[in-house]
Short mmCIF file of C-alpha atoms and ligand atoms in Angstrom, two decimals:
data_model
loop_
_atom_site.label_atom_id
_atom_site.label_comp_id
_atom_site.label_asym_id
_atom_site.label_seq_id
_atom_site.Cartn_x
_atom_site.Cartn_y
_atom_site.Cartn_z
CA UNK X 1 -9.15 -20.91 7.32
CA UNK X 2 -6.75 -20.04 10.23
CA UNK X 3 -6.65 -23.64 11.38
CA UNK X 4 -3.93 -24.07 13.60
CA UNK X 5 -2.52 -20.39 13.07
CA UNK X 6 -0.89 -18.82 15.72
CA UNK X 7 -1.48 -15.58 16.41
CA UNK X 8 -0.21 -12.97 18.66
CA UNK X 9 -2.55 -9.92 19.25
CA UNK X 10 -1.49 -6.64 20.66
CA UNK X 11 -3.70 -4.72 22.21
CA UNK X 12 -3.24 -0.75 22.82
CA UNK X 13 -4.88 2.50 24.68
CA UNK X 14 -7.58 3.11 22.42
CA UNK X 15 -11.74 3.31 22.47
CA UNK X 16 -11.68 0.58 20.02
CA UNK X 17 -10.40 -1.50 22.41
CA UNK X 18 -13.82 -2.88 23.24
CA UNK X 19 -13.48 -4.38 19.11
CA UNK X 20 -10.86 -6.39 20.67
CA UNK X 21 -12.90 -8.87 22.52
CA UNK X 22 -15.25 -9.89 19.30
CA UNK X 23 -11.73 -10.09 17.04
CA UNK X 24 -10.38 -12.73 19.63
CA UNK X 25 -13.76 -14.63 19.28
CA UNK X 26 -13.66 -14.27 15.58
CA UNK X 27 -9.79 -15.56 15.67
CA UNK X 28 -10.78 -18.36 17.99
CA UNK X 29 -13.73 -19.11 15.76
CA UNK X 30 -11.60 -19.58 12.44
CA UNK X 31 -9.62 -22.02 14.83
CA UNK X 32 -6.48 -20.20 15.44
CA UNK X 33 -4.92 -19.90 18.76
CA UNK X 34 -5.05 -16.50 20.12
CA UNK X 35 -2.37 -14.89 22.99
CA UNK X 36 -3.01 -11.67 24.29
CA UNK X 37 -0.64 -8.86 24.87
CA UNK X 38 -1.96 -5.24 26.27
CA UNK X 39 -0.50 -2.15 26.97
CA UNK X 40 -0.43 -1.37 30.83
CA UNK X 41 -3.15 1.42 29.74
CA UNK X 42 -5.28 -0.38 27.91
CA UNK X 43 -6.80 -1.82 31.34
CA UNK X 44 -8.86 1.31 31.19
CA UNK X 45 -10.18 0.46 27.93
CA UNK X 46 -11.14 -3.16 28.17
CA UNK X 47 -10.79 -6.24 31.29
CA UNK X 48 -7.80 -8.62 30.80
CA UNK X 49 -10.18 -10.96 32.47
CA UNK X 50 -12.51 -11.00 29.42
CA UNK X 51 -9.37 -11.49 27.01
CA UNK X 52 -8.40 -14.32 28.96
CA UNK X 53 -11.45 -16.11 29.11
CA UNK X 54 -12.02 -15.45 24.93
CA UNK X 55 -8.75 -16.64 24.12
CA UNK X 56 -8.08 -18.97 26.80
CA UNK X 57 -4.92 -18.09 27.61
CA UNK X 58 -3.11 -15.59 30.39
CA UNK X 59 -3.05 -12.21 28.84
CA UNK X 60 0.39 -10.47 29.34
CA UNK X 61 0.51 -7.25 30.39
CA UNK X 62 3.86 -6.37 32.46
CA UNK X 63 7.91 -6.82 31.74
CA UNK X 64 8.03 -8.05 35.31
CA UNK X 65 5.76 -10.35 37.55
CA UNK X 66 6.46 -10.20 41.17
CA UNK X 67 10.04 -10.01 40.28
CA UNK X 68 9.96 -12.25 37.42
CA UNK X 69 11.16 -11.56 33.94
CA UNK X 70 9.09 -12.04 31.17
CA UNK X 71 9.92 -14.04 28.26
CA UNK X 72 9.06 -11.59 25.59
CA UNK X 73 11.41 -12.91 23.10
CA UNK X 74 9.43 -16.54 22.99
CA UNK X 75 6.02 -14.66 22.86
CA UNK X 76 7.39 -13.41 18.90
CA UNK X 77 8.88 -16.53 17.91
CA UNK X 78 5.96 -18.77 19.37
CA UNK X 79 3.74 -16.15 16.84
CA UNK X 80 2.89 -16.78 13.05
CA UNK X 81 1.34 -13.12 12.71
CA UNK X 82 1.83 -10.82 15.39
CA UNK X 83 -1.49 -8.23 15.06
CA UNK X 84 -1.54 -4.98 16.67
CA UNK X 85 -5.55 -3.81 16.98
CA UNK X 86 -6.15 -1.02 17.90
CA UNK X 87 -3.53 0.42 17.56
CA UNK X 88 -3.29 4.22 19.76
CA UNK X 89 -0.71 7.06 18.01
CA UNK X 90 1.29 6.79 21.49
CA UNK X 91 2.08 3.20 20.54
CA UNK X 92 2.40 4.03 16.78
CA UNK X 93 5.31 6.69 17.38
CA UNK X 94 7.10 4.51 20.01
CA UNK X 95 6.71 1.64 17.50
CA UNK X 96 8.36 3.91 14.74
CA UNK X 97 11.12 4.79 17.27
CA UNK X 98 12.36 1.68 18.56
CA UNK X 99 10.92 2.76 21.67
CA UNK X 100 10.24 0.17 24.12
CA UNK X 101 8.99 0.88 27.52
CA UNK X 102 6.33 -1.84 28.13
CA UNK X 103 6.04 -5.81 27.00
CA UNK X 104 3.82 -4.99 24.37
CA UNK X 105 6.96 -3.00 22.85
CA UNK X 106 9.52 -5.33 23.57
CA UNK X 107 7.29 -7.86 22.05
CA UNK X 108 7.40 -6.08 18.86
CA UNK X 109 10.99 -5.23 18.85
CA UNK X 110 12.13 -8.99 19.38
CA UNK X 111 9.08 -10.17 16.99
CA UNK X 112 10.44 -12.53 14.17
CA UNK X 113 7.60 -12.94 12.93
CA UNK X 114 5.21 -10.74 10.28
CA UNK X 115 3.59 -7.78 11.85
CA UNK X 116 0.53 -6.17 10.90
CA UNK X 117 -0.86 -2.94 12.16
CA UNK X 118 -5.16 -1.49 12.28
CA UNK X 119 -5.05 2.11 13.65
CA UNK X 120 -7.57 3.62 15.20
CA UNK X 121 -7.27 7.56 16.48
CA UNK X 122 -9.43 11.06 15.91
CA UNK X 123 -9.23 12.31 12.32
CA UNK X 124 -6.83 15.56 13.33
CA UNK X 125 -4.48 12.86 14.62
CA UNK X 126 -5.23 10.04 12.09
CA UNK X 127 -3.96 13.71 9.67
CA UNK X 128 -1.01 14.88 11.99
CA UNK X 129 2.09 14.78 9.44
CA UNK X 130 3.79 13.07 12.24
CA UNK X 131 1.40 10.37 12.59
CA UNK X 132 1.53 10.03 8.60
CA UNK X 133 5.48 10.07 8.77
CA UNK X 134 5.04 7.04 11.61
CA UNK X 135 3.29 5.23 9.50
CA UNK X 136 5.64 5.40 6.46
CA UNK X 137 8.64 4.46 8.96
CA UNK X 138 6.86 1.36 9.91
CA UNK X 139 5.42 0.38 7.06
CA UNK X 140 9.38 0.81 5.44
CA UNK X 141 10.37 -1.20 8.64
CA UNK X 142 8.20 -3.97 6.38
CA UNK X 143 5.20 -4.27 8.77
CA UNK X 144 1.57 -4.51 7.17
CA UNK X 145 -1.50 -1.62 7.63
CA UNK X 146 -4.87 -2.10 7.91
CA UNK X 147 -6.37 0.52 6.39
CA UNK X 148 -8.98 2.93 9.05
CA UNK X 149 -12.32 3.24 8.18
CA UNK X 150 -14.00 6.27 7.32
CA UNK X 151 -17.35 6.92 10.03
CA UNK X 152 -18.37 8.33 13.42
CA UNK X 153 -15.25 8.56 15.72
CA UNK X 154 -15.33 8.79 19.84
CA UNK X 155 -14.98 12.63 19.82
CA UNK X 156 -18.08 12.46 17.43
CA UNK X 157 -16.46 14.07 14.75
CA UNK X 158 -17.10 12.04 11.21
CA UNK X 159 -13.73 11.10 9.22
CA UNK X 160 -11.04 8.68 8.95
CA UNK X 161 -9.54 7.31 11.74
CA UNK X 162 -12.27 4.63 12.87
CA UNK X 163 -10.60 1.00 13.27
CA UNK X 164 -10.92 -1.51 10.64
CA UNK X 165 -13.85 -3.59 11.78
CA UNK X 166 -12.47 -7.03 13.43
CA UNK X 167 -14.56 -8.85 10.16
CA UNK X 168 -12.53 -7.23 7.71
CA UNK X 169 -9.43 -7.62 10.14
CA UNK X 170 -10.05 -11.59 10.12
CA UNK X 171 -10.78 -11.35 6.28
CA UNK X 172 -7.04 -9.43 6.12
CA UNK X 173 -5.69 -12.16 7.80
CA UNK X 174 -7.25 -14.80 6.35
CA UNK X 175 -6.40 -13.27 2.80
CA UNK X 176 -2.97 -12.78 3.70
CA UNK X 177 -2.25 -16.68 4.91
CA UNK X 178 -4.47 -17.88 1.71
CA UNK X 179 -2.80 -16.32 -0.72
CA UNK X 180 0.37 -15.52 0.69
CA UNK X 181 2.47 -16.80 -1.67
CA UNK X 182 0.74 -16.90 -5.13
CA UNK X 183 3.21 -14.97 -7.00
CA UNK X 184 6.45 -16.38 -5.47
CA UNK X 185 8.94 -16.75 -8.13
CA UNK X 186 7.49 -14.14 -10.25
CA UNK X 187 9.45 -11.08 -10.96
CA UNK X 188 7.22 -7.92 -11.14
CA UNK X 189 8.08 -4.69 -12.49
CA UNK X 190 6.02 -1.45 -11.67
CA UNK X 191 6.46 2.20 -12.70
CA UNK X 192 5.00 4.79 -10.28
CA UNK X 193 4.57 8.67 -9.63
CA UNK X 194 5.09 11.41 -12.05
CA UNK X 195 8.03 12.35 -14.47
CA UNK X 196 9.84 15.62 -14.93
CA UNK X 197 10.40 17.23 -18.31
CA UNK X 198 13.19 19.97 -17.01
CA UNK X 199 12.66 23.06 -18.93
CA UNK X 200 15.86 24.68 -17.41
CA UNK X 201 18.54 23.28 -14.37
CA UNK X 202 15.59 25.06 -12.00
CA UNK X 203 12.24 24.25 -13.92
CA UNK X 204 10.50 21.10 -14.87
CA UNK X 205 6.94 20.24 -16.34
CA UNK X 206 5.41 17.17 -14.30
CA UNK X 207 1.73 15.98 -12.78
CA UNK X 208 0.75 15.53 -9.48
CA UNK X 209 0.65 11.51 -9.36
CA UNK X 210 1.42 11.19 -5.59
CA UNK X 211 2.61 7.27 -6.66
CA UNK X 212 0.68 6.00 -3.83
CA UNK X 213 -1.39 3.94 -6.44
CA UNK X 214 2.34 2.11 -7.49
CA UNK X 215 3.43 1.81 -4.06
CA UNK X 216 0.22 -0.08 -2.85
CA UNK X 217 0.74 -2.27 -5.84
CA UNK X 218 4.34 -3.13 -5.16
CA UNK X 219 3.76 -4.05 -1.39
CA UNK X 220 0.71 -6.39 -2.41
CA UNK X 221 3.15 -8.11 -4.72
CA UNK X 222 5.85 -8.23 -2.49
CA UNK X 223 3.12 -9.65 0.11
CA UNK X 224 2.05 -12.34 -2.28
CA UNK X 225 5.95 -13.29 -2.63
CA UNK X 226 6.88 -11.48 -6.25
CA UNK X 227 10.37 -10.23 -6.70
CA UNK X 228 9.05 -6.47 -6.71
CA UNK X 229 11.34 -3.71 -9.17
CA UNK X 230 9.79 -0.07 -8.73
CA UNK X 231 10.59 2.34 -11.64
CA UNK X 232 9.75 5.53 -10.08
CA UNK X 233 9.71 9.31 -10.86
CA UNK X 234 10.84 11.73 -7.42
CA UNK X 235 7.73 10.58 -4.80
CA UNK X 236 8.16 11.33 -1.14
CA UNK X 237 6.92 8.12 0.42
CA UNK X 238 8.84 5.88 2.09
CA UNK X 239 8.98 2.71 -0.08
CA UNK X 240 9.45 -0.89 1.91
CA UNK X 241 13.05 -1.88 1.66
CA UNK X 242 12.66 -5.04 0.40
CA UNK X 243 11.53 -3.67 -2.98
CA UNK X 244 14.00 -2.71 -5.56
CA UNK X 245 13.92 0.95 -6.64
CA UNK X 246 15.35 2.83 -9.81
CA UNK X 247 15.25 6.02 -9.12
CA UNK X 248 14.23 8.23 -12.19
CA UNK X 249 13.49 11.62 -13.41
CA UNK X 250 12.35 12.07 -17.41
CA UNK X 251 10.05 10.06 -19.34
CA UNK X 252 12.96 8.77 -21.40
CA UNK X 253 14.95 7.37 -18.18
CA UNK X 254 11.84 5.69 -17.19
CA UNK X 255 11.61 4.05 -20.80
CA UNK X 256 15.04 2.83 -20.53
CA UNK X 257 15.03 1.43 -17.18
CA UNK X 258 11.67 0.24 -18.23
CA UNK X 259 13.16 -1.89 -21.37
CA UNK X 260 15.82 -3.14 -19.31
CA UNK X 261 13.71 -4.21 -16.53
CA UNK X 262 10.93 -6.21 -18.20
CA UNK X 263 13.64 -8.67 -20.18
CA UNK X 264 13.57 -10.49 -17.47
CA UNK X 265 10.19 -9.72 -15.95
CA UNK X 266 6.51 -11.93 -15.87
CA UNK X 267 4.49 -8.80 -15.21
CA UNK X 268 4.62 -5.07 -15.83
CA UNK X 269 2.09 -3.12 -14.43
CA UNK X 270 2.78 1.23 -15.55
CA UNK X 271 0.67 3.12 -13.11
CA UNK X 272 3.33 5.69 -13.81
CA UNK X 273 1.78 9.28 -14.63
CA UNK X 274 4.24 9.22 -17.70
CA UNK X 275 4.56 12.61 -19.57
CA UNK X 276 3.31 12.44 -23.15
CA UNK X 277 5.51 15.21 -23.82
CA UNK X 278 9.12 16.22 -23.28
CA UNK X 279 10.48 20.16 -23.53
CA UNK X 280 12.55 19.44 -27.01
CA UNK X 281 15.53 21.71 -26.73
CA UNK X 282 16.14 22.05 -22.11
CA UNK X 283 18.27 25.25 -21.58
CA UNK X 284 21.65 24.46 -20.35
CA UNK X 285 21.37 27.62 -18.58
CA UNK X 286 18.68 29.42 -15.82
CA UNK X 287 16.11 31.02 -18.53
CA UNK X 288 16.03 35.02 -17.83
CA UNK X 289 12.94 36.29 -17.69
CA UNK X 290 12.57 39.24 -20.30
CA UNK X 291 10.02 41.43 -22.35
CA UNK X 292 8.86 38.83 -24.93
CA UNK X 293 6.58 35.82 -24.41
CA UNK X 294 8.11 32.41 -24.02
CA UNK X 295 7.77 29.77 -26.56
CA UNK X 296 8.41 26.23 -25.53
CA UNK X 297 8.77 23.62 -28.36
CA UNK X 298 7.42 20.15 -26.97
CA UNK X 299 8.42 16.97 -28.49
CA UNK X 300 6.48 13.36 -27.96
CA UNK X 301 8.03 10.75 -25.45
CA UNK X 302 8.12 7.32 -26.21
CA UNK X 303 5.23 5.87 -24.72
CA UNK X 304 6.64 3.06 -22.51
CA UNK X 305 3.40 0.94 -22.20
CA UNK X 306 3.39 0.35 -26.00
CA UNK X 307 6.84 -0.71 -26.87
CA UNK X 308 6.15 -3.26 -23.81
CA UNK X 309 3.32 -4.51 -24.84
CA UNK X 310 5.04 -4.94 -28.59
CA UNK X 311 7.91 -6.33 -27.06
CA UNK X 312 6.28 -8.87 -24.65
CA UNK X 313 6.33 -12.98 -25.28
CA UNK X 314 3.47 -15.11 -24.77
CA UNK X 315 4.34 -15.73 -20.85
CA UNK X 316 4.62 -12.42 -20.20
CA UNK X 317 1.94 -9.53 -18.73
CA UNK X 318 1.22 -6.12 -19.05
CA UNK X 319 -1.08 -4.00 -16.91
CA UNK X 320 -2.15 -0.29 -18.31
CA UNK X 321 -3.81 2.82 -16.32
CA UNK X 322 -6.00 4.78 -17.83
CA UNK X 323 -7.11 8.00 -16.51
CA UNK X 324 -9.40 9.61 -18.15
CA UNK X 325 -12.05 12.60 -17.95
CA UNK X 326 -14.81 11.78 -20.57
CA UNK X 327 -15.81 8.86 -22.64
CA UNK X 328 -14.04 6.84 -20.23
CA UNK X 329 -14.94 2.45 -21.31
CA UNK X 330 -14.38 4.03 -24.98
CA UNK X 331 -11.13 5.52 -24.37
CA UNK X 332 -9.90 2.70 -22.00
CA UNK X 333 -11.12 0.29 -24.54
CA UNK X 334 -8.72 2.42 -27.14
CA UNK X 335 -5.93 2.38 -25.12
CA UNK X 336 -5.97 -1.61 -24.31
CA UNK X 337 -6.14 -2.54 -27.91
CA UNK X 338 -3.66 -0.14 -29.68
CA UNK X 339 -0.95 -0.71 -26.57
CA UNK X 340 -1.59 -4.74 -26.88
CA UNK X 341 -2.02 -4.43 -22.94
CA UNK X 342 -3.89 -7.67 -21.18
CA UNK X 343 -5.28 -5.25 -19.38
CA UNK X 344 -6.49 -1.73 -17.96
CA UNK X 345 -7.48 -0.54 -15.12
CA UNK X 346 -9.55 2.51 -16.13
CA UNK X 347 -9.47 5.52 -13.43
CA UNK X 348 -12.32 8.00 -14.33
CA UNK X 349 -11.39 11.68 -12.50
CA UNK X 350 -15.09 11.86 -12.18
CA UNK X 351 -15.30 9.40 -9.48
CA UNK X 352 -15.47 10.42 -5.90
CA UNK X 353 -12.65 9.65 -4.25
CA UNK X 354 -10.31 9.24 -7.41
CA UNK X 355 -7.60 12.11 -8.06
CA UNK X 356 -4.26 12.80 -7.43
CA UNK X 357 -2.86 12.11 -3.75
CA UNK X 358 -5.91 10.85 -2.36
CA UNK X 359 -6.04 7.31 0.11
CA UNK X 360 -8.85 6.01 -2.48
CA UNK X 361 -9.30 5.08 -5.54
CA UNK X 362 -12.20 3.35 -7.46
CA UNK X 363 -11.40 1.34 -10.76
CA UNK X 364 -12.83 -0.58 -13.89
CA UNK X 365 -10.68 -2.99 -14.88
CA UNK X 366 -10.88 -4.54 -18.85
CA UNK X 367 -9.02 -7.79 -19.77
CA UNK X 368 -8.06 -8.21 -23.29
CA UNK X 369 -11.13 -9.36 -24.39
CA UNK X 370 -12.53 -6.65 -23.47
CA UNK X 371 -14.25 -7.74 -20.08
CA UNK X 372 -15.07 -5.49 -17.57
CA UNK X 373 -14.42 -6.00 -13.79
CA UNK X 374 -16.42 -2.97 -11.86
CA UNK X 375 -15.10 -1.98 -8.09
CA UNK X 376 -16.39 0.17 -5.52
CA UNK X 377 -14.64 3.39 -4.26
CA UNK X 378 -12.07 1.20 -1.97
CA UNK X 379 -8.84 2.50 -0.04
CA UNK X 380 -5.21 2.08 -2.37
CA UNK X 381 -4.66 -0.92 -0.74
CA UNK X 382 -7.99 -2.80 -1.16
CA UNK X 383 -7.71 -1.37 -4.89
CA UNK X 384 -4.39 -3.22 -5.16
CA UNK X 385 -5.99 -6.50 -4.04
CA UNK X 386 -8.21 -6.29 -6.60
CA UNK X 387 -6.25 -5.86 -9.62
CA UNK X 388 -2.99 -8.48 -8.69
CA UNK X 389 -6.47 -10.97 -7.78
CA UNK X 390 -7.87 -9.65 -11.35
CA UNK X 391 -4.50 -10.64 -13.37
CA UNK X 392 -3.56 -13.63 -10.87
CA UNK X 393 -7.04 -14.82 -11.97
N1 CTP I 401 2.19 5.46 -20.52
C1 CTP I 401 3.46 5.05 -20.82
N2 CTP I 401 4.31 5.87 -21.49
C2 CTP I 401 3.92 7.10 -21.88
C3 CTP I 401 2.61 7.55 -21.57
C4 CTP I 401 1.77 6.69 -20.89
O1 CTP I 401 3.82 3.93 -20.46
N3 CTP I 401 4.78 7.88 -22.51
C5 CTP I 401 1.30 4.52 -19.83
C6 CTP I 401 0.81 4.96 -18.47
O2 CTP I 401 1.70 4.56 -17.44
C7 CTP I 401 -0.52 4.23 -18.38
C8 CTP I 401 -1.00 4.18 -19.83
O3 CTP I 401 0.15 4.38 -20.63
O4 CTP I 401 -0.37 2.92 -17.94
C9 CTP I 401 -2.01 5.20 -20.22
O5 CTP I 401 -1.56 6.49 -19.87
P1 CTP I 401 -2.49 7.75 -20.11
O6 CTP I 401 -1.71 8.98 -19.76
O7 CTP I 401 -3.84 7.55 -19.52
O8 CTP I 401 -2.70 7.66 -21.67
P2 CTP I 401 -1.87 8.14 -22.88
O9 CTP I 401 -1.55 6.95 -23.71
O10 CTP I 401 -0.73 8.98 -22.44
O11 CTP I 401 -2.95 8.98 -23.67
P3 CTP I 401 -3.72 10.33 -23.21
O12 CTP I 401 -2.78 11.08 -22.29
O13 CTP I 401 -3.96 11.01 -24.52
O14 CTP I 401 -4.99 9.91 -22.56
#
């Protein structure tokens, strides 16, 4: 499974530290071979000793060694997969600004090799907007994130913030070198977030789609080795840079990037929160308010998934949304056989932990015969596993 993998492990200040020493036996277990790196702090948290001895080499700790310089730069290259677990706030914000004031740092820095990140902190920090804004720089930066686990934290409080448990690290890791590269040479498009219908230069009609949904997709693609094109609608998350982005506003710029896109495209997948309608006659000028009620004439948009679905050959795939409030297989069901879709992935609002903005998601997918593939309430991420596995299958 990880035969002959070689993996780097960084370890930092955190309670879930103590995880550490069962995902090195777990790593040694799959038979990769395991060098530790720890923060000077993170002797407080767990014994280089017991490191050692579980992954059977020196564990590295300091820049300098009775005045000798350590070779940080051959500890990233030597590396397949470089893992950072847990990893504390402190070393997320110095990792999201280049700072690098200990070995475990300048490993990262110099690291040429694929990095992947498992948080663990209190919820209030897991929440901090600059703890969410260090995660978007480093996840831009083109480094991977475990997802934290919802449960009991060290300050006792319950919430996100817990460290992914080292199982469902190894299964990360083990996924990500198994699959790795199942969609190289495929060029996927995706269309993400809401549009705007401007009503005026100042006013618009739109959703909330956050786009997070589209944005999970496209870095599981990109992951898996697609040639990823993002057709999104104004979304404020940072978007890795290795992903092509058009940039678009109205329903009818997303349709037209959308056409021109999928020509040369093997799979479209619209998690876009598309407007249905479009205001039919935008004022060129600020509307004034005045006495009399105001009348807005709303015309249909073209509805993108449709005309792709008509317009697709026999090598080509297209992946609906669905989000729906009531009669939710029966509507889905509707939806995959009049847009000729291969398949939908059903989102019912009356889920917990579905809506607008939120880390989770749970989903029914239905191929085009009408199959259904049930999930359980899963983070973004996991959620965007399970559909590229669902299509790739
Ligand atoms: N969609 C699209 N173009 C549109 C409207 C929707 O491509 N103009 C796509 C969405 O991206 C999604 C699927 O169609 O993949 C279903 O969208 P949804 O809003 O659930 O359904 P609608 O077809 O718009 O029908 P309704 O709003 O009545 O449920």
């Amino acid at each position: 499974m990880l035969k002959g993998k070689k993996i780097l492990l960084g370890i930092t200040a955190s309670i879930a530290a103590y995880k550490s020493a069962v995902l090195v036996r777990l790593l040694k277990k799959a038979g990769a071979d395991v060098k530790v790196i720890m923060t000077p702090s993170t002797r407080d948290f767990i014994a280089p000793l017991t490191l050692s001895t579980l992954s059977k080499n020196p564990v590295h700790i300091d820049l300098f060694d009775n005045d000798t310089w350590a070779n940080h730069v051959m500890l990233g290259r030597w590396a397949d997969l470089m893992v950072i677990a847990p990893l504390s706030c402190n070393s997320l914000s110095k990792m999201a600004n280049g700072i690098c004031d200990n070995m475990l740092l300048a490993v990262y820095l110099s690291a040429t090799c694929p990095v992947v990140v498992a948080p663990a902190m209190d919820e209030d920090m897991w929440c901090h907007p600059s703890t969410q804004n260090n995660l978007n720089k480093i996840q831009s930066y083109g480094n991977f994130i475990i997802p934290v686990d919802n449960g009991e934290l060290a300050s006792g409080l319950v919430g996100p913030g817990r460290m992914a448990e080292p199982e469902n690290i190894l299964k990360w890791l083990e996924c990500y070198f198994n699959k790795s590269q199942d969609l190289k040479g495929k060029k996927v498009i995706i269309t993400a977030g809401p549009t705007q219908e401007s009503i005026d230069p100042v006013r618009f009609i739109s959703n909330h789609s956050s786009g997070k949904m589209g944005i999970a997709l496209a870095e599981e693609c990109l992951k898996r080795g697609a040639e990823v094109t993002m057709i999104c609608g104004p979304i404020s998350s940072v978007i890795d840079k290795k992903i092509k982005i058009i940039k678009i506003k109205s329903a009818a710029e997303m349709f037209d990037s959308c056409i021109q896109e999928f020509k040369n495209a093997d799979i479209a997948i619209l998690s876009a929160a598309v407007a249905d309608y479009t205001v039919e006659s935008p004022s060129i000028k600020k509307i004034k308010k005045s006495e009399q009620e105001l009348v807005l004439k709303l015309s249909k948009t073209k509805d993108i998934l449709k005309r792709l679905g008509e317009m697709k050959s026999s090598n080509q795939l297209v992946v609906g949304f669905a989000l729906e409030t009531d009669h939710e297989k029966e509507n889905a069901l509707l939806k995959l056989k009049s847009k000729n879709a291969d398949f939908i992935v059903l989102n019912s609002l009356n889920e917990e932990g579905v809506g607008f903005g939120l880390d989770t998601n749970k989903i029914t997918i239905f191929d085009k015969t009408g199959k259904e593939y049930p999930f359980n309430t899963k983070s973004k991420n996991e959620v965007a596993v399970d559909i590229i596995n669902t299509i790739i299958n």
